[in-house]
Amino acid sequence: MGETKTLLRLAALALMWGSSFFWVKLGLTAFTPVQLVLIRVALGAVVLLTLCLLQRNRLPARPRVWLHLAVAALLHNALPFVLFAVGEKTVSSGITGVINSTTPLWTVLVALATGVDRTMSRPRLLGLALGLTGVVLIFAPWQESGLLSWGALACIAAAVSYGLVIVYEGRFLSDTGSSPLALAGAQMTMATGFVLLAMPAGGIAPVHPNPVAIVAVGVLGVFSTGIAFALNYQVIASEGAVAASMVGYLIPVVSVLLGAAFLHEELNPRVLAGMIVVLAGVALTRLRGRVAATPPEPVPVAVTSDEATV
């Protein structure tokens, strides 16, 4: 029974995080990237803070923790969420999900560059090489019809931001004394503030609402952001980070299949081969040791598995 519950939770997480790129694509038919992300993080914050209230989890009290949360909110939520939304103006939701799955590769590189992790075994080195090769295979810059564009670069920058902040969170937010759920609620609230500050730059354009876009953004904020983050912590608490990290391998599969089935996005053999190579590379980087606090996204703060918040 316990294993069945775990599998159901992992399946729910994979569906919520893997579908986030699908909902973003639909939401962009009515909202600008900044408008969409503001609604997303605000709804996520409401869900997480409500859960904190119900469970009587107090928000952090120390100013230093809030300072670190501000950095995490910017680099793990506000900035990458906007970059992914900007990227999806020109990049398919399926490929965006595959790019998101490269987050553990960037996490390893950042950890090595900053001295957090000095272990570079042969499997990890091969995994990095394979993962980056998979990215090149997906975008095929040698072809005139290659997918590399400013939108694709924005998505890659979002994944790099995840990799950078995961190492930061592992160092400064992994042992604060506050519950992970309270940290996530506080972080998402600060992310909402950051996106509000960006509204004059990209959020004052006219809104063209339609029922599909409104439902999509609602699902994105409530389920793929708020509930998914809370459920992720529950899986980590009950089954451990290793079990939770398995979701990272399902996210691109879900995003690619949804994009192909409902958005009629191209699903060619080269992109599929690139996705397989990327996931194989990510798997190899995890054979020996783990990067400190590696965690979506699609995931929040003080995360401990190898997915990204999406």
Coordinates of C-alpha atoms in Angstrom, one line a residue, residues 6-310:
T6 CA 4.4 6.7 -3.5
L7 CA 3.9 5.8 -7.1
L8 CA 0.6 7.8 -7.3
R9 CA 2.3 10.8 -5.7
L10 CA 5.2 10.6 -8.2
A11 CA 2.8 10.2 -11.1
A12 CA 0.8 13.3 -9.9
L13 CA 4.0 15.3 -9.6
A14 CA 5.2 14.2 -13.0
L15 CA 1.9 15.2 -14.5
M16 CA 1.7 18.6 -12.7
W17 CA 5.3 19.6 -13.4
G18 CA 5.5 18.0 -16.8
S19 CA 2.3 19.7 -17.9
S20 CA 3.4 23.2 -16.7
F21 CA 4.9 24.0 -20.0
F22 CA 1.7 23.0 -21.7
W23 CA -0.3 25.3 -19.5
V24 CA 2.2 28.2 -20.1
K25 CA 1.8 27.8 -23.9
L26 CA -2.0 28.0 -23.6
G27 CA -1.8 30.9 -21.1
L28 CA 0.4 33.0 -23.5
T29 CA -2.6 33.2 -25.9
A30 CA -4.1 35.8 -23.5
F31 CA -1.3 37.1 -21.2
T32 CA 2.2 38.4 -21.7
P33 CA 4.9 36.3 -20.0
V34 CA 5.2 38.7 -17.0
Q35 CA 1.4 38.8 -16.5
L36 CA 1.2 35.0 -16.7
V37 CA 4.1 34.5 -14.2
L38 CA 2.6 37.1 -11.8
I39 CA -0.7 35.1 -11.7
R40 CA 1.2 31.9 -11.4
V41 CA 3.4 32.8 -8.4
A42 CA 0.6 34.7 -6.6
L43 CA -1.7 31.7 -6.8
G44 CA 1.2 29.4 -5.7
A45 CA 2.0 31.7 -2.8
V46 CA -1.7 31.6 -1.7
V47 CA -1.8 27.8 -1.8
L48 CA 1.5 27.4 0.1
L49 CA 0.7 30.1 2.8
T50 CA -2.8 28.5 3.3
L51 CA -1.1 25.1 3.8
C52 CA 1.3 26.7 6.3
L53 CA -1.6 28.2 8.2
L54 CA -3.5 24.9 8.3
Q55 CA -0.4 23.1 9.5
R56 CA 0.6 25.9 11.9
N57 CA 4.0 26.3 10.3
R58 CA 5.5 29.7 11.1
L59 CA 7.3 31.8 8.5
P60 CA 11.1 32.4 9.1
A61 CA 11.8 35.1 11.7
R62 CA 15.5 35.8 11.1
P63 CA 16.4 38.7 8.6
R64 CA 19.3 36.7 7.3
V65 CA 17.1 33.9 6.2
W66 CA 14.8 36.3 4.4
L67 CA 17.8 37.8 2.6
H68 CA 18.7 34.3 1.3
L69 CA 15.1 33.7 0.4
A70 CA 15.1 36.9 -1.7
V71 CA 18.0 35.5 -3.7
A72 CA 16.2 32.2 -4.1
A73 CA 12.9 33.8 -5.0
L74 CA 14.6 35.8 -7.8
L75 CA 16.7 32.9 -9.3
H76 CA 14.5 30.0 -8.6
N77 CA 11.1 31.4 -9.3
A78 CA 10.7 34.9 -10.7
L79 CA 13.5 35.0 -13.2
P80 CA 13.4 31.4 -14.6
F81 CA 9.6 31.4 -14.7
V82 CA 9.6 34.6 -16.8
L83 CA 12.5 33.3 -19.0
F84 CA 10.6 30.0 -19.7
A85 CA 7.4 31.9 -20.6
V86 CA 9.4 34.3 -22.9
G87 CA 11.1 31.2 -24.5
E88 CA 7.7 29.5 -25.1
K89 CA 6.7 32.4 -27.4
T90 CA 8.9 30.8 -30.0
V91 CA 9.9 27.3 -28.6
S92 CA 7.5 24.4 -28.3
S93 CA 6.3 23.3 -24.9
G94 CA 7.8 19.8 -25.4
I95 CA 11.3 21.1 -26.1
T96 CA 11.0 23.6 -23.2
G97 CA 10.4 20.6 -20.9
V98 CA 13.5 18.8 -22.3
I99 CA 15.6 21.9 -21.7
N100 CA 14.3 22.1 -18.1
S101 CA 15.6 18.5 -17.6
T102 CA 19.2 19.7 -18.1
T103 CA 19.1 21.5 -14.8
P104 CA 21.1 18.8 -12.9
L105 CA 23.9 19.2 -15.5
W106 CA 24.2 22.9 -14.7
T107 CA 23.9 22.2 -11.0
V108 CA 27.0 19.9 -11.2
L109 CA 28.9 22.4 -13.2
V110 CA 28.1 25.2 -10.8
A111 CA 29.0 23.0 -7.8
L112 CA 32.3 22.2 -9.3
A113 CA 33.1 25.8 -10.3
T114 CA 32.3 27.1 -6.8
G115 CA 34.1 24.3 -5.0
V116 CA 31.0 22.9 -3.3
D117 CA 31.7 19.6 -5.0
R118 CA 35.1 18.7 -6.2
T119 CA 34.3 15.1 -7.2
M120 CA 34.6 14.5 -10.9
S121 CA 34.4 10.8 -11.5
R122 CA 34.4 9.3 -15.0
P123 CA 30.6 8.6 -15.0
R124 CA 29.9 12.2 -14.0
L125 CA 32.3 13.6 -16.7
L126 CA 30.7 11.3 -19.3
G127 CA 27.2 12.3 -18.1
L128 CA 28.0 16.0 -18.5
A129 CA 29.4 15.4 -22.0
L130 CA 26.4 13.3 -23.0
G131 CA 23.9 15.8 -21.6
L132 CA 25.4 18.8 -23.4
T133 CA 25.6 16.7 -26.6
G134 CA 21.9 16.0 -26.3
V135 CA 21.2 19.7 -26.1
V136 CA 23.2 20.3 -29.3
L137 CA 21.4 17.4 -31.0
I138 CA 18.0 18.8 -30.1
F139 CA 18.8 22.3 -31.5
A140 CA 20.9 21.2 -34.5
P141 CA 22.5 24.6 -35.0
W142 CA 24.3 23.3 -38.1
Q143 CA 20.9 23.1 -39.9
E144 CA 19.2 26.2 -41.4
S145 CA 16.0 25.0 -39.8
G146 CA 17.7 24.4 -36.4
L147 CA 15.7 25.3 -33.3
L148 CA 18.3 27.6 -31.7
S149 CA 16.8 31.0 -31.2
W150 CA 16.5 33.8 -28.7
G151 CA 13.6 31.9 -27.2
A152 CA 15.7 28.8 -26.8
L153 CA 18.5 30.7 -25.3
A154 CA 16.0 32.2 -22.7
C155 CA 15.0 28.6 -21.8
I156 CA 18.6 27.5 -21.4
A157 CA 19.3 30.6 -19.3
A158 CA 16.4 29.6 -17.0
A159 CA 17.8 26.1 -16.6
V160 CA 21.2 27.6 -15.8
S161 CA 19.5 29.8 -13.2
Y162 CA 18.0 26.8 -11.6
G163 CA 21.4 25.1 -11.4
L164 CA 23.0 28.1 -9.8
V165 CA 20.3 28.7 -7.2
I166 CA 20.1 25.0 -6.2
V167 CA 23.7 25.1 -5.1
Y168 CA 23.0 28.4 -3.3
E169 CA 20.0 27.0 -1.5
G170 CA 21.9 24.0 -0.4
R171 CA 24.5 26.1 1.2
F172 CA 22.4 28.8 2.8
L173 CA 18.8 27.5 3.2
S174 CA 19.2 23.8 4.0
D175 CA 19.4 24.2 7.8
T176 CA 17.4 27.3 8.9
G177 CA 15.1 25.7 11.5
S178 CA 12.0 26.6 9.5
S179 CA 9.9 23.9 7.9
P180 CA 10.4 23.5 4.1
L181 CA 6.8 24.3 3.5
A182 CA 7.2 27.6 5.3
L183 CA 10.3 28.4 3.4
A184 CA 8.6 27.7 0.1
G185 CA 5.6 29.9 1.0
A186 CA 7.8 32.8 2.0
Q187 CA 10.0 32.4 -1.1
M188 CA 6.9 32.3 -3.4
T189 CA 5.6 35.4 -1.7
M190 CA 8.8 37.3 -2.4
A191 CA 8.8 36.0 -6.0
T192 CA 5.4 37.6 -6.4
G193 CA 6.9 40.9 -5.2
F194 CA 9.8 40.6 -7.7
V195 CA 7.4 40.0 -10.6
L196 CA 5.2 42.9 -9.5
L197 CA 8.3 45.1 -9.8
A198 CA 8.7 43.9 -13.4
M199 CA 5.2 44.7 -14.4
P200 CA 6.0 48.1 -15.9
A201 CA 8.6 46.4 -18.2
G202 CA 6.4 43.7 -19.6
G203 CA 3.1 43.5 -17.8
I204 CA 1.1 46.5 -18.9
A205 CA 0.1 45.3 -22.3
P206 CA -3.6 44.7 -23.0
V207 CA -5.0 41.4 -21.8
H208 CA -7.0 39.3 -24.3
P209 CA -8.8 36.8 -22.0
N210 CA -10.3 33.6 -23.2
P211 CA -11.6 30.7 -21.2
V212 CA -8.9 28.3 -22.1
A213 CA -6.1 30.7 -21.1
I214 CA -7.7 31.6 -17.8
V215 CA -8.2 27.9 -16.9
A216 CA -4.6 27.1 -18.0
V217 CA -3.1 29.8 -15.8
G218 CA -5.3 28.8 -12.9
V219 CA -4.2 25.2 -13.1
L220 CA -0.6 26.3 -13.5
G221 CA -0.6 28.5 -10.4
V222 CA -2.7 26.3 -8.1
F223 CA -1.6 22.8 -9.1
S224 CA 1.7 23.0 -11.0
T225 CA 3.1 25.6 -8.6
G226 CA 1.5 25.5 -5.2
I227 CA 0.2 22.0 -4.7
A228 CA 3.1 20.4 -6.6
F229 CA 5.6 22.1 -4.4
A230 CA 3.8 20.9 -1.2
L231 CA 3.4 17.4 -2.6
N232 CA 7.1 17.2 -3.5
Y233 CA 8.0 17.9 0.2
Q234 CA 5.6 15.2 1.3
V235 CA 7.3 12.7 -1.0
I236 CA 10.8 13.8 0.2
A237 CA 9.7 13.5 3.8
S238 CA 8.1 10.0 3.4
E239 CA 10.2 8.4 0.8
G240 CA 13.4 10.4 0.6
A241 CA 15.1 12.6 -2.0
V242 CA 16.1 9.7 -4.2
A243 CA 12.5 8.6 -4.8
A244 CA 11.5 12.2 -5.4
S245 CA 14.2 12.7 -7.9
M246 CA 12.7 10.1 -10.2
V247 CA 10.1 12.7 -11.3
G248 CA 12.8 14.5 -13.1
Y249 CA 13.0 11.8 -15.7
L250 CA 9.3 11.9 -16.4
I251 CA 8.9 15.7 -16.8
P252 CA 10.2 15.9 -20.3
V253 CA 8.3 12.8 -21.4
V254 CA 5.0 14.4 -20.2
S255 CA 5.8 17.8 -21.8
V256 CA 6.7 16.2 -25.1
L257 CA 3.7 13.9 -25.3
L258 CA 1.3 16.7 -24.3
G259 CA 2.7 19.1 -26.8
A260 CA 2.5 16.6 -29.6
A261 CA -1.0 15.3 -28.7
F262 CA -2.8 18.6 -28.0
L263 CA -0.7 21.4 -29.5
H264 CA 0.4 19.5 -32.7
E265 CA 4.0 20.2 -32.0
E266 CA 6.6 18.5 -34.1
L267 CA 7.9 15.3 -32.6
N268 CA 10.8 14.3 -34.9
P269 CA 13.4 11.5 -34.3
R270 CA 16.3 13.9 -33.7
V271 CA 14.5 15.7 -30.8
L272 CA 13.5 12.4 -29.3
A273 CA 17.1 11.1 -29.6
G274 CA 18.3 14.3 -28.0
M275 CA 15.9 13.9 -25.1
I276 CA 17.1 10.3 -24.5
V277 CA 20.7 11.4 -24.6
V278 CA 20.1 14.3 -22.1
L279 CA 18.3 12.0 -19.7
A280 CA 21.1 9.4 -19.9
G281 CA 23.6 12.1 -19.2
V282 CA 21.6 13.3 -16.2
A283 CA 21.4 9.7 -14.9
L284 CA 25.2 9.3 -15.2
T285 CA 26.0 12.5 -13.2
R286 CA 24.1 11.0 -10.3
L287 CA 25.9 7.7 -10.1
R288 CA 28.6 8.9 -7.7
G289 CA 27.6 11.2 -4.9
R290 CA 25.1 14.0 -4.9
V291 CA 25.4 17.7 -5.3
A292 CA 24.5 19.6 -2.1
A293 CA 20.8 20.3 -2.1
T294 CA 20.0 19.4 -5.7
P295 CA 16.2 19.4 -6.0
P296 CA 9.8 21.0 -10.9
E297 CA 10.7 24.3 -13.1
P298 CA 9.3 23.0 -13.4
V299 CA 11.0 22.9 -7.4
P300 CA 11.0 25.5 -4.5
V301 CA 13.6 26.2 -1.8
A302 CA 15.9 23.9 0.2
V303 CA 15.0 21.2 -2.2
T304 CA 16.8 17.9 -2.1
S305 CA 16.2 16.1 -5.3
D306 CA 17.4 16.5 -8.9
E307 CA 14.4 18.0 -10.5
A308 CA 13.9 21.6 -11.2
T309 CA 11.1 23.8 -10.3
V310 CA 9.0 24.2 -13.3

